[in-house]
Short mmCIF file of C-alpha atoms in Angstrom, two decimals:
data_model
loop_
_atom_site.label_atom_id
_atom_site.label_comp_id
_atom_site.label_asym_id
_atom_site.label_seq_id
_atom_site.Cartn_x
_atom_site.Cartn_y
_atom_site.Cartn_z
CA PRO L 1 59.60 -71.67 14.86
CA GLY L 2 55.97 -71.47 15.86
CA ARG L 3 55.41 -74.17 13.10
CA LEU L 4 57.86 -76.66 14.27
CA GLU L 5 56.54 -75.89 18.29
CA ALA L 6 53.65 -76.67 17.05
CA LEU L 7 54.42 -79.91 15.44
CA ALA L 8 56.87 -81.46 18.43
CA THR L 9 53.94 -80.68 20.83
CA ARG L 10 51.62 -82.65 18.63
CA ALA L 11 54.19 -86.25 18.21
CA ARG L 12 54.79 -85.03 22.16
CA ARG L 13 50.55 -86.04 22.54
CA ILE L 14 50.76 -89.08 20.84
CA SER L 15 54.10 -89.91 22.65
CA GLU L 16 52.46 -89.49 25.74
CA ALA L 17 48.82 -91.53 24.59
CA LEU L 18 51.08 -94.26 23.27
CA ILE L 19 51.78 -95.06 27.28
CA ALA L 20 48.88 -93.45 28.95
CA GLU L 21 46.53 -95.46 30.64
CA ASN L 22 43.41 -95.62 29.07
CA ASN L 23 45.29 -94.60 26.28
CA PRO L 24 43.08 -94.29 22.97
CA LEU L 25 45.99 -95.63 20.76
CA GLY L 26 46.63 -99.07 22.67
CA ALA L 27 46.50 -102.45 21.09
CA LYS L 28 42.78 -102.69 21.79
CA PHE L 29 41.88 -100.39 19.24
CA THR L 30 41.95 -102.05 15.58
CA ARG L 31 44.60 -100.15 12.82
CA GLN L 32 41.46 -98.56 11.48
CA GLU L 33 40.94 -96.89 14.68
CA CYS L 34 43.84 -95.76 15.34
CA ASP L 35 44.92 -93.90 12.50
CA TRP L 36 41.39 -92.13 13.33
CA TRP L 37 42.88 -91.34 16.48
CA ILE L 38 46.33 -89.73 14.73
CA GLU L 39 44.46 -87.79 12.08
CA ARG L 40 42.87 -85.73 15.46
CA VAL L 41 46.45 -85.87 16.79
CA ILE L 42 47.26 -83.99 13.06
CA ARG L 43 44.23 -81.71 12.91
CA ASN L 44 44.66 -80.51 16.64
CA GLU L 45 41.79 -81.76 18.46
CA PRO L 46 41.25 -83.64 21.28
CA LEU L 47 42.64 -87.26 21.83
CA TRP L 48 39.94 -88.14 24.32
CA ALA L 49 37.10 -86.58 23.26
CA SER L 50 34.25 -88.32 24.52
CA GLY L 51 36.66 -89.17 27.52
CA PRO L 52 39.22 -91.83 28.02
CA ALA L 53 37.53 -95.91 29.23
CA ALA L 54 35.30 -95.00 32.08
CA PHE L 55 34.79 -91.21 32.16
CA ASN L 56 31.69 -90.55 33.55
CA ARG L 57 30.31 -86.67 32.18
CA ASP L 58 27.75 -86.74 34.95
CA ARG L 59 29.97 -85.98 37.63
CA GLY L 60 30.76 -82.28 35.53
CA LYS L 61 26.61 -81.53 35.95
CA VAL L 62 25.93 -81.32 39.65
CA CYS L 63 25.97 -77.78 40.59
CA LEU L 64 24.57 -75.16 43.29
CA PRO L 65 22.65 -73.02 41.32
CA LEU L 66 22.04 -69.08 43.33
CA TRP L 67 19.82 -67.65 45.07
CA PRO L 68 19.17 -64.03 45.01
CA ARG L 69 21.17 -61.88 48.02
CA ARG L 70 19.83 -58.46 48.47
CA GLN L 71 23.01 -56.82 50.70
CA THR L 72 25.97 -56.34 49.09
CA PRO L 73 28.28 -58.12 52.06
CA ALA L 74 30.77 -55.75 53.75
CA ALA L 75 34.05 -57.39 51.94
CA SER L 76 37.39 -57.17 54.20
CA SER L 77 39.77 -55.62 51.52
CA ARG L 78 38.61 -55.14 47.41
CA PRO L 79 37.94 -58.22 45.14
CA GLY L 80 40.56 -58.44 42.64
CA VAL L 81 38.76 -59.01 38.94
CA PHE L 82 41.92 -59.93 36.31
CA LEU L 83 40.19 -60.37 33.22
CA HIS L 84 42.16 -61.58 29.96
CA LEU L 85 40.91 -60.05 26.68
CA TYR L 86 43.01 -61.08 23.61
CA TYR L 87 39.79 -60.72 21.25
CA SER L 88 39.38 -56.85 22.02
CA ASP L 89 35.64 -56.64 21.00
CA LEU L 90 34.39 -58.30 23.71
CA ALA L 91 34.86 -55.55 26.13
CA PRO L 92 31.41 -53.93 26.13
CA VAL L 93 29.90 -57.55 26.89
CA PHE L 94 32.47 -57.21 30.38
CA ALA L 95 31.39 -53.85 31.44
CA LYS L 96 27.95 -54.39 30.91
CA ARG L 97 28.17 -58.05 33.45
CA LEU L 98 31.01 -56.63 35.22
CA ALA L 99 28.50 -53.52 36.59
CA HIS L 100 26.77 -56.53 38.04
CA ILE L 101 29.21 -56.48 41.05
CA SER L 102 27.66 -54.13 43.22
CA CYS L 103 31.31 -53.71 46.05
CA PRO L 104 34.00 -51.25 45.38
CA PHE L 105 36.47 -53.65 42.66
CA ASP L 106 39.54 -53.40 41.43
CA LEU L 107 39.94 -54.57 37.82
CA TYR L 108 43.25 -55.63 35.86
CA VAL L 109 42.99 -55.79 32.34
CA SER L 110 45.24 -57.93 29.91
CA THR L 111 45.93 -58.04 26.32
CA ASP L 112 48.60 -57.92 23.31
CA THR L 113 48.69 -54.82 21.74
CA ALA L 114 48.13 -51.25 22.72
CA GLU L 115 45.76 -50.83 20.45
CA LYS L 116 43.21 -53.06 21.59
CA ALA L 117 44.10 -51.44 25.13
CA ASP L 118 43.09 -48.37 23.70
CA PHE L 119 40.26 -49.58 22.66
CA ILE L 120 39.27 -51.73 25.93
CA ARG L 121 40.31 -48.22 28.41
CA GLY L 122 37.72 -46.79 26.04
CA CYS L 123 35.26 -49.09 27.62
CA LEU L 124 36.44 -50.22 31.15
CA PRO L 125 38.36 -46.72 31.60
CA ALA L 126 38.94 -47.57 35.59
CA ALA L 127 40.85 -50.82 34.21
CA GLU L 128 44.80 -50.62 34.94
CA ILE L 129 45.76 -52.96 31.36
CA ARG L 130 49.07 -53.99 30.61
CA VAL L 131 50.11 -54.96 27.36
CA LEU L 132 51.37 -58.39 27.36
CA GLU L 133 52.93 -60.97 25.46
CA ASN L 134 50.84 -63.60 23.76
CA ARG L 135 51.87 -66.43 25.55
CA GLY L 136 49.71 -69.16 27.30
CA ARG L 137 46.21 -68.47 26.45
CA ASP L 138 44.65 -66.13 29.24
CA VAL L 139 46.21 -67.98 32.43
CA TRP L 140 49.59 -66.83 32.16
CA PRO L 141 48.61 -62.72 32.05
CA LYS L 142 46.37 -63.19 34.62
CA LEU L 143 48.49 -65.72 37.18
CA TYR L 144 51.87 -64.16 35.52
CA GLY L 145 51.17 -60.24 34.46
CA PHE L 146 49.66 -59.31 37.52
CA ARG L 147 51.31 -60.96 40.08
CA ASP L 148 53.05 -58.48 42.18
CA VAL L 149 48.91 -56.77 42.76
CA TYR L 150 47.92 -59.88 44.13
CA ALA L 151 48.63 -59.66 47.64
CA ARG L 152 46.10 -56.58 48.01
CA HIS L 153 43.44 -59.23 47.67
CA ASP L 154 41.46 -61.63 49.62
CA ILE L 155 38.91 -62.77 46.62
CA VAL L 156 39.58 -62.68 43.10
CA LEU L 157 38.04 -63.33 39.85
CA HIS L 158 38.62 -64.86 36.73
CA LEU L 159 37.50 -64.32 32.99
CA HIS L 160 38.53 -63.97 29.75
CA GLY L 161 37.11 -62.86 26.22
CA LYS L 162 36.44 -67.00 25.45
CA LYS L 163 36.25 -67.69 21.22
CA SER L 164 36.54 -71.38 20.45
CA PRO L 165 37.13 -71.40 16.82
CA HIS L 166 38.42 -75.22 16.38
CA SER L 167 34.33 -75.64 17.70
CA ALA L 168 31.30 -74.19 16.71
CA ALA L 169 29.71 -76.12 19.54
CA LEU L 170 31.36 -73.73 21.95
CA ASP L 171 29.99 -70.56 20.73
CA GLU L 172 27.85 -70.21 23.88
CA TRP L 173 30.22 -70.94 26.25
CA LEU L 174 31.45 -67.55 27.71
CA GLU L 175 28.08 -66.22 27.76
CA HIS L 176 27.24 -69.88 29.74
CA ILE L 177 30.07 -69.21 32.27
CA LEU L 178 29.17 -65.39 32.77
CA ASP L 179 25.26 -66.31 33.45
CA CYS L 180 27.02 -67.91 36.89
CA LEU L 181 29.85 -65.84 37.37
CA VAL L 182 28.34 -62.35 37.34
CA GLY L 183 24.48 -63.23 35.79
CA SER L 184 23.31 -60.91 38.11
CA ALA L 185 24.39 -58.32 41.01
CA ASP L 186 22.23 -60.72 43.32
CA GLU L 187 24.30 -63.60 42.18
CA VAL L 188 27.43 -61.98 43.20
CA ASN L 189 26.02 -61.06 46.49
CA ARG L 190 25.65 -64.03 47.36
CA ILE L 191 28.35 -65.66 45.88
CA LEU L 192 31.01 -63.04 47.77
CA SER L 193 28.58 -64.15 51.26
CA LEU L 194 30.04 -67.55 50.38
CA PHE L 195 32.85 -66.42 51.21
CA ASP L 196 32.50 -64.85 54.19
CA THR L 197 30.57 -67.19 55.91
CA ILE L 198 32.43 -70.25 54.49
CA PRO L 199 36.19 -70.03 55.43
CA ARG L 200 37.51 -73.59 53.58
CA LEU L 201 35.46 -72.43 50.26
CA GLY L 202 38.07 -71.44 48.32
CA MET L 203 36.48 -71.24 44.92
CA VAL L 204 33.47 -70.60 42.70
CA LYS L 205 33.38 -72.43 39.56
CA PRO L 206 31.19 -72.66 37.06
CA VAL L 207 28.76 -75.87 36.07
CA THR L 208 31.07 -77.41 33.34
CA PHE L 209 29.67 -76.02 30.13
CA LYS L 210 27.58 -79.09 28.34
CA ALA L 211 30.55 -78.90 25.20
CA ALA L 212 33.05 -79.50 27.17
CA LEU L 213 31.84 -82.27 29.36
CA SER L 214 33.67 -84.92 27.49
CA ALA L 215 36.87 -82.70 28.24
CA ALA L 216 37.06 -82.41 31.66
CA HIS L 217 39.45 -84.68 32.49
CA TRP L 218 43.51 -84.36 32.25
CA GLY L 219 43.72 -85.28 28.34
CA ALA L 220 46.89 -84.79 27.05
CA ASN L 221 48.10 -82.54 29.98
CA ARG L 222 48.97 -84.92 33.42
CA GLU L 223 52.95 -85.12 32.73
CA ILE L 224 53.80 -81.44 32.56
CA ALA L 225 50.71 -81.31 35.62
CA ARG L 226 52.87 -83.70 37.81
CA GLU L 227 55.76 -81.50 37.15
CA LEU L 228 54.00 -78.52 38.08
CA ALA L 229 52.90 -79.84 41.17
CA TRP L 230 56.81 -80.97 41.71
CA ARG L 231 57.86 -77.80 40.97
CA MET L 232 55.03 -77.07 43.98
CA LYS L 233 56.32 -79.53 46.69
CA ILE L 234 53.06 -81.31 45.97
CA GLU L 235 53.70 -84.98 47.40
CA ALA L 236 50.39 -86.22 47.16
CA PRO L 237 49.31 -88.59 43.33
CA LEU L 238 47.55 -86.44 41.24
CA PRO L 239 43.93 -87.66 41.43
CA ASP L 240 42.63 -89.71 38.23
CA ASP L 241 40.05 -88.17 35.76
CA GLY L 242 37.50 -89.14 37.85
CA LYS L 243 38.25 -87.01 40.99
CA LEU L 244 39.79 -83.78 39.26
CA ARG L 245 38.14 -80.99 39.25
CA PHE L 246 38.76 -77.41 37.94
CA PRO L 247 36.97 -74.96 36.38
CA ALA L 248 36.89 -75.33 32.74
CA GLY L 249 37.07 -72.43 30.99
CA SER L 250 40.10 -71.09 33.74
CA MET L 251 37.41 -68.66 34.92
CA PHE L 252 36.26 -68.40 38.46
CA TRP L 253 35.89 -66.90 41.95
CA ALA L 254 38.61 -67.87 44.27
CA ARG L 255 40.71 -67.07 47.33
CA ARG L 256 43.48 -65.57 47.06
CA ASP L 257 45.33 -68.10 49.32
CA ALA L 258 43.89 -71.30 47.46
CA ILE L 259 45.51 -70.72 44.32
CA GLN L 260 48.99 -69.10 46.25
CA PRO L 261 50.90 -72.42 45.16
CA LEU L 262 50.54 -71.78 41.67
CA LEU L 263 51.45 -67.69 41.62
CA ASP L 264 54.56 -68.70 44.12
CA LEU L 265 54.95 -70.61 40.65
CA ASP L 266 56.20 -66.82 39.01
CA LEU L 267 56.22 -68.89 35.61
CA ARG L 268 57.62 -66.65 32.85
CA PRO L 269 56.17 -65.97 29.13
CA GLU L 270 58.69 -68.92 27.92
CA HIS L 271 57.39 -71.18 30.24
CA PHE L 272 54.70 -71.50 28.13
CA PRO L 273 54.82 -72.52 24.11
CA PRO L 274 54.23 -69.91 20.86
CA GLU L 275 50.95 -69.79 20.45
CA ALA L 276 49.34 -72.25 17.94
CA GLY L 277 45.80 -72.52 18.06
CA GLN L 278 46.48 -75.41 20.18
CA VAL L 279 43.24 -77.01 21.87
CA ASP L 280 45.01 -78.97 24.54
CA GLY L 281 48.24 -80.46 26.11
CA THR L 282 49.61 -77.17 27.17
CA VAL L 283 51.21 -75.08 30.39
CA ALA L 284 48.17 -73.02 30.12
CA HIS L 285 45.37 -76.42 29.53
CA ALA L 286 47.75 -77.78 33.13
CA ILE L 287 47.67 -75.23 35.06
CA GLU L 288 44.05 -74.51 33.92
CA ARG L 289 43.88 -78.60 35.28
CA MET L 290 46.20 -78.17 38.35
CA LEU L 291 44.00 -74.67 39.97
CA GLY L 292 41.34 -77.41 41.19
CA VAL L 293 44.14 -79.73 42.56
CA VAL L 294 45.80 -76.89 44.40
CA CYS L 295 42.57 -75.66 46.11
CA LYS L 296 41.73 -79.17 46.72
CA VAL L 297 45.37 -79.96 48.41
CA ASN L 298 45.41 -76.63 50.08
CA GLY L 299 41.83 -78.71 51.97
CA HIS L 300 39.52 -75.40 50.16
CA HIS L 301 36.26 -76.91 48.76
CA ILE L 302 35.13 -76.73 45.13
CA LEU L 303 31.63 -75.48 44.59
CA PRO L 304 30.60 -74.90 41.35
CA VAL L 305 27.06 -73.18 40.61
CA SER L 306 24.97 -72.13 38.16
CA GLY L 307 22.84 -68.96 37.63
CA ALA L 308 19.27 -67.80 37.11
CA GLY L 309 20.43 -67.46 33.62
CA THR L 310 21.77 -70.35 32.63
CA ARG L 311 19.33 -73.81 32.61
CA LEU L 312 21.69 -76.52 32.89
CA HIS L 313 21.58 -79.99 34.04
CA MET L 314 18.93 -78.94 36.23
CA MET L 315 18.90 -82.63 37.62
CA TYR L 316 21.70 -82.71 38.84
CA GLN L 317 21.62 -79.10 40.47
CA LYS L 318 21.76 -79.36 44.83
CA ARG L 319 19.10 -77.24 46.26
CA PHE L 320 20.11 -74.64 49.98
CA THR L 321 18.21 -72.04 51.20
CA SER L 322 21.07 -70.59 53.55
CA ASN L 323 24.75 -70.96 53.98
CA GLY L 324 24.93 -72.49 56.89
CA GLU L 325 23.07 -75.12 55.22
CA LEU L 326 25.88 -75.55 52.04
CA ARG L 327 28.72 -75.18 54.10
CA ALA L 328 27.89 -78.80 55.72
CA ALA L 329 26.81 -79.61 52.56
CA LEU L 330 30.37 -79.26 51.32
CA GLU L 331 32.29 -80.20 54.47
CA ALA L 332 30.35 -83.80 53.87
CA GLY L 333 31.38 -83.99 50.27
CA VAL L 334 28.11 -83.34 48.53
CA PHE L 335 29.92 -81.82 45.82
CA ASP L 336 32.47 -83.67 45.50
CA ALA L 337 30.22 -87.30 44.76
#
Protein backbone atom coordinates (compact mmCIF):
# COMPACT_ATOMS: atom_id res chain seq x y z
CA PRO A 1 0.00 0.00 0.00
CA GLY A 2 2.78 2.46 0.80
CA ARG A 3 4.39 1.94 -2.60
CA LEU A 4 1.05 2.40 -4.38
CA GLU A 5 0.44 5.57 -2.39
CA ALA A 6 3.82 6.92 -3.47
CA LEU A 7 3.14 6.14 -7.13
CA ALA A 8 -0.30 7.76 -6.91
CA THR A 9 1.24 10.87 -5.38
CA ARG A 10 3.75 11.12 -8.19
CA ALA A 11 1.04 10.64 -10.81
CA ARG A 12 -0.96 13.46 -9.22
CA ARG A 13 2.10 15.70 -9.33
CA ILE A 14 2.38 15.14 -13.09
CA SER A 15 -1.29 15.94 -13.67
CA GLU A 16 -1.10 19.08 -11.51
CA ALA A 17 2.02 20.22 -13.30
CA LEU A 18 0.32 19.88 -16.68
CA ILE A 19 -2.45 22.32 -15.74
CA ALA A 20 -0.48 24.66 -13.49
CA GLU A 21 0.44 28.16 -14.55
CA ASN A 22 4.10 28.30 -15.65
CA ASN A 23 4.07 24.51 -15.69
CA PRO A 24 7.38 22.77 -16.42
CA LEU A 25 5.72 20.17 -18.64
CA GLY A 26 4.01 22.64 -20.97
CA ALA A 27 4.11 22.78 -24.75
CA LYS A 28 6.79 25.44 -24.79
CA PHE A 29 9.30 22.71 -23.91
CA THR A 30 10.70 20.17 -26.34
CA ARG A 31 9.88 16.49 -25.98
CA GLN A 32 13.39 15.88 -24.68
CA GLU A 33 12.91 18.52 -21.99
CA CYS A 34 9.53 17.05 -21.05
CA ASP A 35 11.10 13.62 -20.69
CA TRP A 36 13.68 15.14 -18.36
CA TRP A 37 10.94 16.60 -16.14
CA ILE A 38 9.03 13.31 -16.09
CA GLU A 39 12.19 11.52 -15.01
CA ARG A 40 12.47 13.95 -12.10
CA VAL A 41 9.01 12.91 -10.95
CA ILE A 42 9.82 9.21 -11.26
CA ARG A 43 12.95 9.77 -9.15
CA ASN A 44 10.84 11.69 -6.61
CA GLU A 45 12.69 14.96 -7.16
CA PRO A 46 11.05 18.42 -7.04
CA LEU A 47 9.40 19.45 -10.29
CA TRP A 48 10.61 23.03 -10.03
CA ALA A 49 14.24 22.42 -9.07
CA SER A 50 15.19 25.94 -10.16
CA GLY A 51 11.87 27.61 -9.43
CA PRO A 52 8.96 28.39 -11.75
CA ALA A 53 9.22 31.00 -14.49
CA ALA A 54 10.13 34.50 -13.25
CA PHE A 55 10.77 33.15 -9.74
CA ASN A 56 13.28 35.36 -7.91
CA ARG A 57 15.56 33.49 -5.52
CA ASP A 58 16.96 36.71 -4.08
CA ARG A 59 13.75 37.61 -2.26
CA GLY A 60 14.48 34.77 0.18
CA LYS A 61 17.81 36.31 1.16
CA VAL A 62 16.50 39.44 2.91
CA CYS A 63 16.87 39.10 6.67
CA LEU A 64 17.57 40.74 10.00
CA PRO A 65 20.95 39.93 11.57
CA LEU A 66 20.15 39.38 15.23
CA TRP A 67 21.98 41.59 17.68
CA PRO A 68 22.59 40.41 21.25
CA ARG A 69 20.50 41.15 24.31
CA ARG A 70 21.93 40.20 27.67
CA GLN A 71 18.76 40.54 29.72
CA THR A 72 16.22 37.73 29.61
CA PRO A 73 12.74 39.15 28.87
CA ALA A 74 10.02 38.57 31.42
CA ALA A 75 7.45 36.42 29.63
CA SER A 76 3.76 36.35 30.52
CA SER A 77 3.81 32.57 30.00
CA ARG A 78 6.49 29.96 29.50
CA PRO A 79 7.40 29.39 25.86
CA GLY A 80 6.49 25.98 24.52
CA VAL A 81 9.18 24.16 22.55
CA PHE A 82 7.89 21.45 20.20
CA LEU A 83 10.59 19.12 18.92
CA HIS A 84 10.12 16.13 16.64
CA LEU A 85 12.97 13.62 16.59
CA TYR A 86 12.57 10.88 14.03
CA TYR A 87 16.37 10.84 14.02
CA SER A 88 16.86 10.30 17.73
CA ASP A 89 20.66 10.43 17.40
CA LEU A 90 20.29 14.21 17.09
CA ALA A 91 18.94 14.54 20.65
CA PRO A 92 22.34 15.61 22.08
CA VAL A 93 22.54 18.35 19.44
CA PHE A 94 19.23 19.77 20.58
CA ALA A 95 20.10 19.41 24.26
CA LYS A 96 23.06 21.72 23.67
CA ARG A 97 21.07 24.21 21.60
CA LEU A 98 18.07 24.37 23.93
CA ALA A 99 20.40 25.36 26.75
CA HIS A 100 20.53 28.74 25.00
CA ILE A 101 16.95 29.45 26.10
CA SER A 102 17.61 31.17 29.41
CA CYS A 103 14.00 31.63 30.50
CA PRO A 104 11.87 28.76 31.84
CA PHE A 105 10.16 26.81 29.05
CA ASP A 106 8.23 23.60 28.52
CA LEU A 107 9.64 21.00 26.14
CA TYR A 108 7.51 18.55 24.18
CA VAL A 109 9.25 15.88 22.13
CA SER A 110 7.72 13.40 19.70
CA THR A 111 9.25 10.34 18.09
CA ASP A 112 7.96 7.12 16.57
CA THR A 113 9.29 4.25 18.71
CA ALA A 114 9.65 3.49 22.40
CA GLU A 115 13.33 2.69 21.90
CA LYS A 116 13.98 6.13 20.46
CA ALA A 117 11.98 7.69 23.28
CA ASP A 118 14.18 6.00 25.88
CA PHE A 119 17.33 7.39 24.26
CA ILE A 120 15.83 10.87 23.94
CA ARG A 121 14.76 10.82 27.58
CA GLY A 122 18.37 10.30 28.59
CA CYS A 123 19.40 13.43 26.68
CA LEU A 124 16.36 15.59 27.45
CA PRO A 125 15.10 14.43 30.86
CA ALA A 126 12.77 17.40 31.38
CA ALA A 127 10.81 16.74 28.19
CA GLU A 128 7.31 15.38 27.88
CA ILE A 129 7.82 12.66 25.28
CA ARG A 130 5.11 11.09 23.15
CA VAL A 131 5.48 8.15 20.79
CA LEU A 132 3.38 8.93 17.72
CA GLU A 133 2.70 7.35 14.37
CA ASN A 134 5.26 8.12 11.66
CA ARG A 135 2.97 10.24 9.51
CA GLY A 136 3.16 13.81 8.31
CA ARG A 137 6.91 14.11 8.84
CA ASP A 138 7.51 16.59 11.66
CA VAL A 139 4.41 18.65 10.85
CA TRP A 140 1.68 16.40 12.22
CA PRO A 141 3.45 15.52 15.50
CA LYS A 142 4.35 19.12 16.32
CA LEU A 143 1.03 20.73 15.40
CA TYR A 144 -1.47 18.01 16.23
CA GLY A 145 0.29 15.39 18.33
CA PHE A 146 0.55 18.01 21.10
CA ARG A 147 -2.44 20.14 20.17
CA ASP A 148 -3.87 19.78 23.69
CA VAL A 149 -1.02 21.77 25.30
CA TYR A 150 -0.81 24.79 22.98
CA ALA A 151 -3.25 26.85 25.05
CA ARG A 152 -0.61 26.99 27.80
CA HIS A 153 1.80 28.98 25.64
CA ASP A 154 1.68 32.39 23.98
CA ILE A 155 5.02 31.85 22.21
CA VAL A 156 6.09 28.55 20.65
CA LEU A 157 9.24 27.23 19.03
CA HIS A 158 9.07 24.46 16.41
CA LEU A 159 12.17 22.35 15.78
CA HIS A 160 12.91 18.92 14.38
CA GLY A 161 15.84 16.65 13.68
CA LYS A 162 16.10 17.47 10.01
CA LYS A 163 18.10 15.31 7.65
CA SER A 164 17.78 15.38 3.86
CA PRO A 165 19.06 12.05 2.51
CA HIS A 166 17.88 12.93 -1.01
CA SER A 167 20.33 15.85 -1.38
CA ALA A 168 23.89 16.29 -0.12
CA ALA A 169 23.51 20.03 -0.77
CA LEU A 170 21.19 20.21 2.25
CA ASP A 171 23.60 18.60 4.74
CA GLU A 172 24.20 21.88 6.59
CA TRP A 173 20.57 23.02 6.58
CA LEU A 174 19.81 22.00 10.16
CA GLU A 175 22.90 23.72 11.53
CA HIS A 176 21.96 26.87 9.65
CA ILE A 177 18.43 26.85 11.07
CA LEU A 178 19.63 26.29 14.62
CA ASP A 179 22.18 29.09 14.26
CA CYS A 180 19.30 31.39 13.33
CA LEU A 181 16.77 30.31 15.97
CA VAL A 182 18.81 29.16 18.98
CA GLY A 183 22.29 30.34 18.10
CA SER A 184 23.14 31.80 21.51
CA ALA A 185 21.44 32.85 24.73
CA ASP A 186 21.77 36.54 23.82
CA GLU A 187 20.18 35.97 20.41
CA VAL A 188 17.29 33.98 21.88
CA ASN A 189 16.77 36.82 24.36
CA ARG A 190 16.58 39.21 21.42
CA ILE A 191 13.98 37.08 19.64
CA LEU A 192 11.80 36.84 22.74
CA SER A 193 12.12 40.59 23.32
CA LEU A 194 10.88 41.20 19.77
CA PHE A 195 7.69 39.29 20.51
CA ASP A 196 7.30 41.33 23.71
CA THR A 197 7.68 44.72 22.04
CA ILE A 198 6.18 44.15 18.57
CA PRO A 199 2.56 43.03 19.06
CA ARG A 200 2.00 42.20 15.39
CA LEU A 201 5.11 40.05 15.11
CA GLY A 202 3.71 36.62 14.35
CA MET A 203 6.70 34.56 13.29
CA VAL A 204 10.49 34.62 13.41
CA LYS A 205 11.91 32.27 10.81
CA PRO A 206 15.43 31.47 9.61
CA VAL A 207 16.57 33.22 6.48
CA THR A 208 16.17 30.66 3.71
CA PHE A 209 19.13 28.31 3.39
CA LYS A 210 21.14 28.74 0.20
CA ALA A 211 20.36 25.27 -1.20
CA ALA A 212 16.64 25.68 -0.44
CA LEU A 213 16.14 29.04 -2.15
CA SER A 214 15.07 27.47 -5.43
CA ALA A 215 12.36 25.43 -3.68
CA ALA A 216 10.89 28.30 -1.63
CA HIS A 217 7.69 28.47 -3.69
CA TRP A 218 4.44 26.51 -4.03
CA GLY A 219 5.88 23.72 -6.16
CA ALA A 220 3.41 20.82 -6.28
CA ASN A 221 1.59 21.96 -3.14
CA ARG A 222 -0.78 24.70 -4.26
CA GLU A 223 -3.87 22.54 -4.77
CA ILE A 224 -3.53 20.92 -1.36
CA ALA A 225 -2.99 24.38 0.13
CA ARG A 226 -6.21 25.61 -1.50
CA GLU A 227 -8.15 22.85 0.23
CA LEU A 228 -6.52 23.70 3.56
CA ALA A 229 -7.40 27.37 3.04
CA TRP A 230 -11.01 26.42 2.31
CA ARG A 231 -11.18 24.35 5.49
CA MET A 232 -9.84 27.33 7.46
CA LYS A 233 -12.37 29.64 5.78
CA ILE A 234 -9.62 31.79 4.29
CA GLU A 235 -11.33 33.72 1.52
CA ALA A 236 -8.33 35.67 0.25
CA PRO A 237 -6.57 34.09 -2.74
CA LEU A 238 -3.31 32.35 -2.04
CA PRO A 239 -0.25 34.52 -2.76
CA ASP A 240 1.68 33.84 -5.92
CA ASP A 241 5.17 32.38 -5.79
CA GLY A 242 6.78 35.81 -5.68
CA LYS A 243 4.90 36.85 -2.53
CA LEU A 244 4.85 33.54 -0.68
CA ARG A 245 6.69 33.72 2.65
CA PHE A 246 7.08 30.64 4.82
CA PRO A 247 9.62 28.92 7.10
CA ALA A 248 11.40 26.56 4.69
CA GLY A 249 12.25 23.55 6.82
CA SER A 250 9.20 24.15 9.09
CA MET A 251 11.24 25.46 12.04
CA PHE A 252 10.43 28.83 13.59
CA TRP A 253 9.41 30.87 16.62
CA ALA A 254 5.77 32.00 16.52
CA ARG A 255 3.02 33.66 18.42
CA ARG A 256 0.43 30.94 18.97
CA ASP A 257 -2.40 33.19 17.82
CA ALA A 258 -0.66 33.62 14.46
CA ILE A 259 -0.89 29.90 13.64
CA GLN A 260 -4.11 29.11 15.53
CA PRO A 261 -6.21 28.45 12.39
CA LEU A 262 -3.89 25.59 11.46
CA LEU A 263 -4.12 24.17 14.96
CA ASP A 264 -7.90 24.36 14.76
CA LEU A 265 -7.91 22.03 11.75
CA ASP A 266 -7.10 19.26 14.23
CA LEU A 267 -5.87 16.92 11.50
CA ARG A 268 -5.43 13.22 12.20
CA PRO A 269 -2.60 10.93 11.05
CA GLU A 270 -4.76 9.48 8.29
CA HIS A 271 -4.98 12.92 6.69
CA PHE A 272 -1.30 12.48 5.79
CA PRO A 273 0.02 9.90 3.29
CA PRO A 274 2.18 6.99 4.46
CA GLU A 275 5.85 7.85 4.61
CA ALA A 276 7.52 7.09 1.28
CA GLY A 277 10.41 9.54 1.17
CA GLN A 278 8.34 12.22 -0.60
CA VAL A 279 10.17 15.49 -1.24
CA ASP A 280 7.16 17.53 -2.38
CA GLY A 281 3.42 17.43 -3.00
CA THR A 282 2.12 16.19 0.37
CA VAL A 283 -0.15 17.66 3.05
CA ALA A 284 2.91 18.25 5.25
CA HIS A 285 4.65 20.24 2.51
CA ALA A 286 1.49 22.27 1.93
CA ILE A 287 1.11 23.04 5.64
CA GLU A 288 4.76 24.12 5.76
CA ARG A 289 3.86 26.83 3.24
CA MET A 290 0.50 27.64 4.80
CA LEU A 291 2.24 28.48 8.08
CA GLY A 292 3.35 31.72 6.46
CA VAL A 293 0.06 32.32 4.67
CA VAL A 294 -2.00 31.93 7.84
CA CYS A 295 0.33 34.22 9.74
CA LYS A 296 -0.02 36.98 7.14
CA VAL A 297 -3.79 36.53 6.74
CA ASN A 298 -4.13 37.01 10.50
CA GLY A 299 -2.43 40.40 10.19
CA HIS A 300 0.91 39.34 11.64
CA HIS A 301 4.42 40.03 10.42
CA ILE A 302 6.96 37.39 9.42
CA LEU A 303 10.56 38.23 10.24
CA PRO A 304 13.44 36.31 8.62
CA VAL A 305 16.57 36.36 10.78
CA SER A 306 20.17 35.25 10.67
CA GLY A 307 22.35 34.51 13.66
CA ALA A 308 25.98 35.29 14.28
CA GLY A 309 26.79 31.69 13.39
CA THR A 310 25.63 32.05 9.79
CA ARG A 311 27.27 34.22 7.14
CA LEU A 312 24.71 33.74 4.39
CA HIS A 313 23.24 36.52 2.25
CA MET A 314 25.12 39.32 4.02
CA MET A 315 24.47 41.74 1.14
CA TYR A 316 20.73 41.43 1.81
CA GLN A 317 20.79 42.01 5.55
CA LYS A 318 18.70 44.83 7.03
CA ARG A 319 20.34 46.11 10.19
CA PHE A 320 18.57 47.84 13.07
CA THR A 321 19.74 48.86 16.51
CA SER A 322 16.46 48.93 18.43
CA ASN A 323 13.22 47.00 18.59
CA GLY A 324 11.35 50.23 17.90
CA GLU A 325 13.19 50.83 14.63
CA LEU A 326 12.54 47.25 13.61
CA ARG A 327 8.83 47.54 14.40
CA ALA A 328 8.58 50.58 12.11
CA ALA A 329 10.41 48.67 9.36
CA LEU A 330 8.04 45.73 9.65
CA GLU A 331 5.03 48.03 9.43
CA ALA A 332 6.58 49.60 6.32
CA GLY A 333 6.94 46.18 4.68
CA VAL A 334 10.74 46.23 4.50
CA PHE A 335 10.92 42.44 4.82
CA ASP A 336 8.07 41.78 2.39
CA ALA A 337 9.84 43.10 -0.70
